[in-house]
XYZ file of C-alpha atoms in Angstrom:
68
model
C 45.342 -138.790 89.824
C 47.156 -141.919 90.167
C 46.284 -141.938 94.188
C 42.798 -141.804 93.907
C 42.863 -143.961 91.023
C 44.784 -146.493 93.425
C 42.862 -145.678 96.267
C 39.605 -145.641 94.657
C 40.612 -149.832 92.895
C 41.799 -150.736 96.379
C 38.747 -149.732 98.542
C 36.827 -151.341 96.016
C 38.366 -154.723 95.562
C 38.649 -154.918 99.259
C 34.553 -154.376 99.552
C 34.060 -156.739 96.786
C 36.815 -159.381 97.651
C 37.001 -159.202 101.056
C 39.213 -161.891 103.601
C 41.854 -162.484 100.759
C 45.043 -162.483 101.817
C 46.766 -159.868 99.973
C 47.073 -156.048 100.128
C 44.748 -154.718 97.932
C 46.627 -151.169 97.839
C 49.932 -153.236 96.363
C 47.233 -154.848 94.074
C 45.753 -151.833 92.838
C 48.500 -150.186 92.202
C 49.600 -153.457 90.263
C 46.869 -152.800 88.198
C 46.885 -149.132 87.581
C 50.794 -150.392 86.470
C 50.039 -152.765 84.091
C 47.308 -150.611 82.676
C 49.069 -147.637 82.110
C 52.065 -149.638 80.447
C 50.071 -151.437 77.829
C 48.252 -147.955 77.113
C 51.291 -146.470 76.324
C 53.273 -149.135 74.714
C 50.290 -149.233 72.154
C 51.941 -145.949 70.843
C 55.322 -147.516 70.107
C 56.006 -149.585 67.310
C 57.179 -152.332 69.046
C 57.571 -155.860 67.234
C 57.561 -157.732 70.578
C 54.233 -156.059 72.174
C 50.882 -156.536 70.854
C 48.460 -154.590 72.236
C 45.276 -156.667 71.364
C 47.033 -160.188 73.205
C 47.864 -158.147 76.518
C 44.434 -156.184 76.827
C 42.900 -159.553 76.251
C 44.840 -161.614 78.270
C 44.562 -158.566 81.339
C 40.950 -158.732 81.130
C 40.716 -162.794 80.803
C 43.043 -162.661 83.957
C 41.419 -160.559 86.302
C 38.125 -162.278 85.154
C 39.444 -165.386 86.955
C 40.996 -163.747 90.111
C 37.846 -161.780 90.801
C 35.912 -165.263 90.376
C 37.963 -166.745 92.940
């Protein structure tokens, strides 16, 4: 699942951002990373991780890099 998943986020951000300069597969499995960390660190009691801050601060981020 993760390879679609990765392939799916990279074919898309390369339609909808196209001529960046990055590699979008590297990008979307960055963010298939990330997301599947915080998911499962929200299961953990863990005193340095809140869940809430890195969702929001994900979502605030890739607001701005998909604006660029």
């Amino acid at each position: 699942m993760r390879e679609v998943f990765v392939e799916y986020l990279s074919e898309c951000m390369e339609k909808h951002l196209p001529g960046r300069d990055i590699s979008y597969r590297a990008f979307g499995l960055s963010i298939y990373s990330y997301t599947f960390m915080i998911t499962q660190t929200k299961h953990y009691e863990q005193g340095w991780f809140n869940y809430e801050r890195a969702l929001s601060g994900f979502i605030q981020n890739a607001s701005k890099i998909f604006s660029l």
